[in-house]
Amino acid sequence: MHASEGVRAVAVARSVAASLGLPADEAAVLHDSNKLTLRLLPADTLARVAPADDQVAEFEVGLARRLTEAGCPVGALDPRVEPRGYQRDGFVVTLWRYYAPAADEVTPATFAAALARLHAGMRALDVPAPRYTERVERALRFLADHARTPGLAPADRALLQETLRSTAEWIAARGAPEQLLHGEPHPGNVLATAQGPLFIDWETCCRGPAEFDLAHAPEEVGAHYPGVDAELLRRCRLLVLAVITVWRWDREDLFPDGRRMGEEWLARIRAAAGRE
């Protein structure tokens, strides 16, 4: 969030928590992107704050409840308050259980086993969600809008467009089964806890092959996931890389050090295409 928004978001989170009987004298920022994630003390609750016009709080809360009930490895909502989004002063706040970090890191095998459990639980849910292809279409719209991605050189713009189109077509032709997915199960959305790895953040939930989720995880994880299609996973990784590279060239991108990362990822895509 922009700094001015962040100050207001913290104040709103503390106010909402206090009004629900959860004292929030202190607020520690754990993550700051399009949403602000805070640890509120002394209540020790986790608050996620999003602008009211850019949030899917009810979807996230509802899905998290169903996945928790199904025994999936997910971060749970704070049981001390009603599970819903709390709207105030232009923001929506959701409150979650805070988990102290575990001493040991999540190993690739443990990560893969937890993701397989999550996918098994998600297959049993009938939840409407966009297909992963919507991200590809959005990225292509950004590339077509030169004012939205002004820093891209013409050759790089063309390379990204071709990579997105051809890779998405290949994945579709593969005909792999599709299911409900987390959408972005990268390490930043996985908590290492005493209970094992727990997945959080459901705003990017979508439908697609399991390999699309695996493409967001560390490369070592794929080797431990049961029944993985190695070539499909390789193509999904390339597709995800192209999509997130476009986001880094968006003029409105606020990702820390985003332009440097965009340059590095472009170099990887050029290498994959043999255009170094």
C-alpha positions as a Markdown table, in Angstrom:
| # | Residue | x | y | z |
|---|---|---|---|---|
| 1 | Met | 0.0 | 0.0 | 0.0 |
| 2 | His | 1.0 | 3.6 | -0.4 |
| 3 | Ala | 2.4 | 5.0 | 2.9 |
| 4 | Ser | -0.6 | 7.3 | 3.6 |
| 5 | Glu | -3.0 | 4.4 | 3.0 |
| 6 | Gly | -0.9 | 2.1 | 5.2 |
| 7 | Val | -1.1 | 4.5 | 8.2 |
| 8 | Arg | -4.9 | 4.6 | 7.8 |
| 9 | Ala | -5.1 | 0.8 | 7.4 |
| 10 | Val | -3.2 | 0.2 | 10.6 |
| 11 | Ala | -5.5 | 2.5 | 12.5 |
| 12 | Val | -8.6 | 0.8 | 11.1 |
| 13 | Ala | -7.3 | -2.7 | 12.0 |
| 14 | Arg | -6.6 | -1.7 | 15.5 |
| 15 | Ser | -10.0 | 0.0 | 15.8 |
| 16 | Val | -11.9 | -3.0 | 14.5 |
| 17 | Ala | -10.0 | -5.5 | 16.7 |
| 18 | Ala | -10.6 | -3.4 | 19.8 |
| 19 | Ser | -14.3 | -3.0 | 19.1 |
| 20 | Leu | -14.5 | -6.8 | 19.0 |
| 21 | Gly | -12.8 | -7.2 | 22.4 |
| 22 | Leu | -9.3 | -7.9 | 21.0 |
| 23 | Pro | -6.9 | -5.3 | 22.5 |
| 24 | Ala | -4.6 | -4.0 | 19.8 |
| 25 | Asp | -2.2 | -1.5 | 21.5 |
| 26 | Glu | 0.6 | -2.5 | 19.1 |
| 27 | Ala | 0.6 | -3.4 | 15.4 |
| 28 | Ala | 3.6 | -5.0 | 13.7 |
| 29 | Val | 3.6 | -5.1 | 9.9 |
| 30 | Leu | 4.3 | -8.6 | 8.6 |
| 31 | His | 3.6 | -8.0 | 4.9 |
| 32 | Asp | 2.8 | -5.0 | 2.8 |
| 33 | Ser | 1.5 | -5.3 | -0.8 |
| 34 | Asn | -2.0 | -4.7 | -2.2 |
| 35 | Lys | -3.1 | -5.8 | 1.3 |
| 36 | Leu | -1.6 | -5.1 | 4.7 |
| 37 | Thr | -0.9 | -8.0 | 7.1 |
| 38 | Leu | -0.5 | -7.0 | 10.7 |
| 39 | Arg | 0.1 | -8.8 | 14.0 |
| 40 | Leu | -2.0 | -7.1 | 16.6 |
| 41 | Leu | -0.9 | -7.3 | 20.3 |
| 42 | Pro | -1.6 | -8.0 | 23.1 |
| 43 | Ala | -4.6 | -9.9 | 21.5 |
| 44 | Asp | -2.1 | -11.7 | 19.2 |
| 45 | Thr | -4.4 | -11.8 | 16.2 |
| 46 | Leu | -3.5 | -11.5 | 12.6 |
| 47 | Ala | -5.3 | -8.7 | 10.7 |
| 48 | Arg | -5.4 | -8.5 | 6.9 |
| 49 | Val | -6.6 | -5.1 | 5.6 |
| 50 | Ala | -7.6 | -4.3 | 2.0 |
| 51 | Pro | -9.2 | -1.3 | 0.4 |
| 52 | Ala | -12.9 | -1.8 | 0.3 |
| 53 | Asp | -13.1 | -1.5 | -3.5 |
| 54 | Asp | -10.3 | -4.1 | -4.0 |
| 55 | Gln | -11.1 | -7.0 | -1.8 |
| 56 | Val | -12.7 | -10.5 | -1.8 |
| 57 | Ala | -13.0 | -10.9 | 1.9 |
| 58 | Glu | -16.2 | -12.8 | 2.0 |
| 59 | Phe | -14.9 | -15.3 | -0.6 |
| 60 | Glu | -11.6 | -15.8 | 1.3 |
| 61 | Val | -13.4 | -16.2 | 4.7 |
| 62 | Gly | -15.9 | -18.7 | 3.3 |
| 63 | Leu | -13.3 | -20.7 | 1.5 |
| 64 | Ala | -10.9 | -20.8 | 4.5 |
| 65 | Arg | -13.8 | -22.0 | 6.8 |
| 66 | Arg | -14.7 | -24.8 | 4.4 |
| 67 | Leu | -11.0 | -25.9 | 4.0 |
| 68 | Thr | -10.4 | -25.8 | 7.7 |
| 69 | Glu | -13.5 | -28.0 | 8.3 |
| 70 | Ala | -12.2 | -30.4 | 5.6 |
| 71 | Gly | -9.0 | -30.8 | 7.6 |
| 72 | Cys | -6.8 | -29.1 | 5.0 |
| 73 | Pro | -3.5 | -27.5 | 6.0 |
| 74 | Val | -4.7 | -23.9 | 6.0 |
| 75 | Gly | -4.3 | -20.9 | 8.4 |
| 76 | Ala | -7.6 | -20.6 | 10.4 |
| 77 | Leu | -9.7 | -17.6 | 11.2 |
| 78 | Asp | -9.5 | -16.2 | 14.7 |
| 79 | Pro | -12.1 | -18.2 | 16.6 |
| 80 | Arg | -12.8 | -15.4 | 19.1 |
| 81 | Val | -14.8 | -13.3 | 16.6 |
| 82 | Glu | -17.4 | -13.8 | 14.0 |
| 83 | Pro | -15.8 | -15.0 | 10.8 |
| 84 | Arg | -16.4 | -12.3 | 8.2 |
| 85 | Gly | -15.0 | -9.1 | 6.7 |
| 86 | Tyr | -15.4 | -5.9 | 8.8 |
| 87 | Gln | -15.7 | -2.8 | 6.7 |
| 88 | Arg | -14.8 | 0.6 | 8.1 |
| 89 | Asp | -13.5 | 3.9 | 6.7 |
| 90 | Gly | -12.8 | 2.5 | 3.2 |
| 91 | Phe | -11.1 | -0.7 | 4.3 |
| 92 | Val | -12.2 | -4.3 | 4.9 |
| 93 | Val | -10.5 | -6.2 | 7.8 |
| 94 | Thr | -10.4 | -9.9 | 8.3 |
| 95 | Leu | -9.0 | -11.5 | 11.5 |
| 96 | Trp | -7.0 | -14.7 | 11.5 |
| 97 | Arg | -5.2 | -16.9 | 14.0 |
| 98 | Tyr | -1.6 | -15.9 | 14.5 |
| 99 | Tyr | 0.9 | -18.8 | 14.3 |
| 100 | Ala | 4.4 | -18.5 | 15.8 |
| 101 | Pro | 7.0 | -19.5 | 13.2 |
| 102 | Ala | 8.5 | -23.0 | 13.6 |
| 103 | Ala | 12.2 | -23.4 | 14.2 |
| 104 | Asp | 12.6 | -25.6 | 11.1 |
| 105 | Glu | 12.1 | -24.5 | 7.5 |
| 106 | Val | 9.5 | -26.3 | 5.3 |
| 107 | Thr | 11.4 | -29.0 | 3.3 |
| 108 | Pro | 10.4 | -29.6 | -0.4 |
| 109 | Ala | 8.9 | -33.0 | 0.5 |
| 110 | Thr | 6.8 | -31.5 | 3.4 |
| 111 | Phe | 5.7 | -28.7 | 1.1 |
| 112 | Ala | 4.7 | -31.1 | -1.6 |
| 113 | Ala | 2.8 | -33.3 | 0.8 |
| 114 | Ala | 0.9 | -30.4 | 2.3 |
| 115 | Leu | 0.0 | -29.0 | -1.2 |
| 116 | Ala | -1.2 | -32.5 | -2.3 |
| 117 | Arg | -3.5 | -32.5 | 0.8 |
| 118 | Leu | -4.8 | -29.1 | 0.0 |
| 119 | His | -5.5 | -30.0 | -3.5 |
| 120 | Ala | -7.3 | -33.2 | -2.4 |
| 121 | Gly | -9.6 | -31.1 | -0.1 |
| 122 | Met | -10.2 | -28.5 | -2.8 |
| 123 | Arg | -11.2 | -31.1 | -5.4 |
| 124 | Ala | -14.2 | -31.9 | -3.1 |
| 125 | Leu | -15.4 | -28.3 | -3.1 |
| 126 | Asp | -17.9 | -26.8 | -5.6 |
| 127 | Val | -16.6 | -23.2 | -5.5 |
| 128 | Pro | -16.9 | -20.8 | -8.4 |
| 129 | Ala | -13.5 | -19.4 | -9.4 |
| 130 | Pro | -11.9 | -18.0 | -12.6 |
| 131 | Arg | -9.7 | -20.2 | -14.7 |
| 132 | Tyr | -5.9 | -19.5 | -14.6 |
| 133 | Thr | -6.2 | -18.3 | -18.2 |
| 134 | Glu | -7.8 | -15.1 | -17.0 |
| 135 | Arg | -4.4 | -14.0 | -15.7 |
| 136 | Val | -2.9 | -14.6 | -19.1 |
| 137 | Glu | -5.6 | -12.6 | -20.8 |
| 138 | Arg | -5.1 | -9.7 | -18.3 |
| 139 | Ala | -1.3 | -9.8 | -18.9 |
| 140 | Leu | -1.9 | -9.6 | -22.7 |
| 141 | Arg | -4.2 | -6.6 | -22.2 |
| 142 | Phe | -1.4 | -4.9 | -20.2 |
| 143 | Leu | 1.1 | -5.6 | -23.0 |
| 144 | Ala | -1.3 | -4.2 | -25.6 |
| 145 | Asp | -1.6 | -1.0 | -23.6 |
| 146 | His | 1.7 | 0.7 | -24.1 |
| 147 | Ala | 0.7 | 3.4 | -21.6 |
| 148 | Arg | 0.3 | 0.8 | -18.9 |
| 149 | Thr | 3.7 | -0.9 | -19.6 |
| 150 | Pro | 5.7 | 2.0 | -21.0 |
| 151 | Gly | 9.2 | 0.7 | -20.1 |
| 152 | Leu | 9.1 | -2.4 | -22.2 |
| 153 | Ala | 11.3 | -2.4 | -25.3 |
| 154 | Pro | 9.4 | -3.5 | -28.5 |
| 155 | Ala | 11.3 | -6.8 | -28.8 |
| 156 | Asp | 10.6 | -7.7 | -25.2 |
| 157 | Arg | 6.9 | -6.8 | -25.5 |
| 158 | Ala | 6.7 | -9.1 | -28.5 |
| 159 | Leu | 8.6 | -11.9 | -26.7 |
| 160 | Leu | 6.2 | -11.7 | -23.7 |
| 161 | Gln | 3.1 | -11.8 | -26.0 |
| 162 | Glu | 4.4 | -14.8 | -27.9 |
| 163 | Thr | 5.4 | -16.6 | -24.8 |
| 164 | Leu | 2.0 | -16.1 | -23.1 |
| 165 | Arg | 0.0 | -17.1 | -26.2 |
| 166 | Ser | 2.0 | -20.1 | -27.3 |
| 167 | Thr | 2.5 | -21.5 | -23.8 |
| 168 | Ala | -1.1 | -21.1 | -22.9 |
| 169 | Glu | -2.1 | -22.9 | -26.1 |
| 170 | Trp | 0.3 | -25.8 | -25.4 |
| 171 | Ile | -1.1 | -26.2 | -21.8 |
| 172 | Ala | -4.7 | -26.2 | -23.1 |
| 173 | Ala | -3.9 | -28.8 | -25.7 |
| 174 | Arg | -2.3 | -31.1 | -23.1 |
| 175 | Gly | -5.8 | -31.6 | -21.7 |
| 176 | Ala | -4.8 | -32.1 | -18.1 |
| 177 | Pro | -7.6 | -32.4 | -15.5 |
| 178 | Glu | -8.4 | -29.0 | -13.9 |
| 179 | Gln | -9.6 | -28.3 | -10.3 |
| 180 | Leu | -9.9 | -25.6 | -7.7 |
| 181 | Leu | -6.4 | -24.3 | -6.9 |
| 182 | His | -4.8 | -22.0 | -4.4 |
| 183 | Gly | -3.5 | -19.8 | -7.2 |
| 184 | Glu | -0.2 | -18.6 | -5.8 |
| 185 | Pro | 1.2 | -21.1 | -3.3 |
| 186 | His | 4.6 | -19.6 | -3.2 |
| 187 | Pro | 6.7 | -19.6 | 0.0 |
| 188 | Gly | 5.3 | -16.2 | 1.0 |
| 189 | Asn | 1.8 | -17.8 | 1.3 |
| 190 | Val | 3.0 | -20.8 | 3.3 |
| 191 | Leu | 3.5 | -20.6 | 7.1 |
| 192 | Ala | 6.0 | -22.8 | 8.8 |
| 193 | Thr | 4.3 | -23.7 | 12.0 |
| 194 | Ala | 4.5 | -26.3 | 14.8 |
| 195 | Gln | 1.5 | -28.0 | 13.0 |
| 196 | Gly | 3.4 | -28.2 | 9.8 |
| 197 | Pro | 3.1 | -25.9 | 6.7 |
| 198 | Leu | -0.2 | -24.0 | 6.4 |
| 199 | Phe | -1.4 | -22.2 | 3.3 |
| 200 | Ile | -2.9 | -18.7 | 3.6 |
| 201 | Asp | -4.2 | -15.9 | 1.3 |
| 202 | Trp | -7.1 | -17.0 | -1.0 |
| 203 | Glu | -7.6 | -14.0 | -3.2 |
| 204 | Thr | -5.9 | -15.6 | -6.1 |
| 205 | Cys | -7.9 | -18.8 | -6.0 |
| 206 | Cys | -8.5 | -20.2 | -9.5 |
| 207 | Arg | -9.1 | -23.3 | -11.6 |
| 208 | Gly | -6.5 | -25.1 | -13.5 |
| 209 | Pro | -4.2 | -28.1 | -13.5 |
| 210 | Ala | -2.4 | -28.9 | -10.3 |
| 211 | Glu | 0.9 | -28.1 | -12.1 |
| 212 | Phe | -0.1 | -24.5 | -12.3 |
| 213 | Asp | 0.0 | -24.3 | -8.5 |
| 214 | Leu | 3.2 | -26.2 | -8.4 |
| 215 | Ala | 4.7 | -23.7 | -10.8 |
| 216 | His | 4.6 | -21.1 | -8.0 |
| 217 | Ala | 6.4 | -23.3 | -5.5 |
| 218 | Pro | 10.2 | -23.8 | -5.3 |
| 219 | Glu | 11.5 | -26.1 | -8.1 |
| 220 | Glu | 12.5 | -28.8 | -5.7 |
| 221 | Val | 8.9 | -29.3 | -4.6 |
| 222 | Gly | 7.7 | -30.7 | -8.0 |
| 223 | Ala | 9.9 | -33.8 | -7.6 |
| 224 | His | 8.0 | -34.8 | -4.5 |
| 225 | Tyr | 4.4 | -34.1 | -5.7 |
| 226 | Pro | 2.6 | -37.4 | -6.6 |
| 227 | Gly | 1.8 | -38.0 | -10.2 |
| 228 | Val | 3.2 | -34.7 | -11.5 |
| 229 | Asp | 3.4 | -34.2 | -15.3 |
| 230 | Ala | 7.0 | -32.9 | -15.6 |
| 231 | Glu | 6.6 | -31.3 | -19.0 |
| 232 | Leu | 3.4 | -29.7 | -18.1 |
| 233 | Leu | 5.0 | -28.3 | -14.9 |
| 234 | Arg | 7.9 | -26.9 | -17.0 |
| 235 | Arg | 5.4 | -25.1 | -19.3 |
| 236 | Cys | 3.4 | -23.8 | -16.4 |
| 237 | Arg | 6.5 | -22.4 | -14.8 |
| 238 | Leu | 7.3 | -20.5 | -18.0 |
| 239 | Leu | 3.7 | -19.2 | -18.2 |
| 240 | Val | 3.8 | -18.0 | -14.6 |
| 241 | Leu | 7.1 | -16.4 | -15.1 |
| 242 | Ala | 5.8 | -14.5 | -18.2 |
| 243 | Val | 2.7 | -13.3 | -16.3 |
| 244 | Ile | 4.6 | -12.0 | -13.2 |
| 245 | Thr | 7.2 | -10.4 | -15.5 |
| 246 | Val | 4.4 | -8.3 | -17.1 |
| 247 | Trp | 3.2 | -7.2 | -13.6 |
| 248 | Arg | 6.7 | -5.9 | -12.8 |
| 249 | Trp | 6.6 | -3.7 | -15.9 |
| 250 | Asp | 3.2 | -2.3 | -15.0 |
| 251 | Arg | 3.5 | 1.4 | -14.3 |
| 252 | Glu | 1.4 | 1.0 | -11.2 |
| 253 | Asp | 3.4 | -1.9 | -9.7 |
| 254 | Leu | 4.5 | -1.3 | -6.1 |
| 255 | Phe | 6.5 | -4.5 | -5.7 |
| 256 | Pro | 9.8 | -3.7 | -3.9 |
| 257 | Asp | 12.7 | -3.8 | -6.3 |
| 258 | Gly | 10.2 | -4.8 | -9.0 |
| 259 | Arg | 12.0 | -3.4 | -12.0 |
| 260 | Arg | 15.2 | -5.2 | -11.3 |
| 261 | Met | 13.3 | -8.4 | -10.9 |
| 262 | Gly | 11.5 | -7.7 | -14.2 |
| 263 | Glu | 14.8 | -7.4 | -15.9 |
| 264 | Glu | 16.1 | -10.6 | -14.5 |
| 265 | Trp | 12.9 | -12.5 | -15.4 |
| 266 | Leu | 13.0 | -11.1 | -18.9 |
| 267 | Ala | 16.5 | -12.5 | -19.3 |
| 268 | Arg | 15.3 | -15.9 | -18.2 |
| 269 | Ile | 12.5 | -15.8 | -20.8 |
| 270 | Arg | 14.9 | -14.8 | -23.5 |
| 271 | Ala | 17.1 | -17.7 | -22.6 |
| 272 | Ala | 14.2 | -20.1 | -22.7 |
| 273 | Ala | 13.3 | -18.8 | -26.2 |
| 274 | Gly | 17.0 | -19.0 | -27.3 |
| 275 | Arg | 17.2 | -15.2 | -27.7 |
| 276 | Glu | 20.1 | -14.4 | -25.3 |
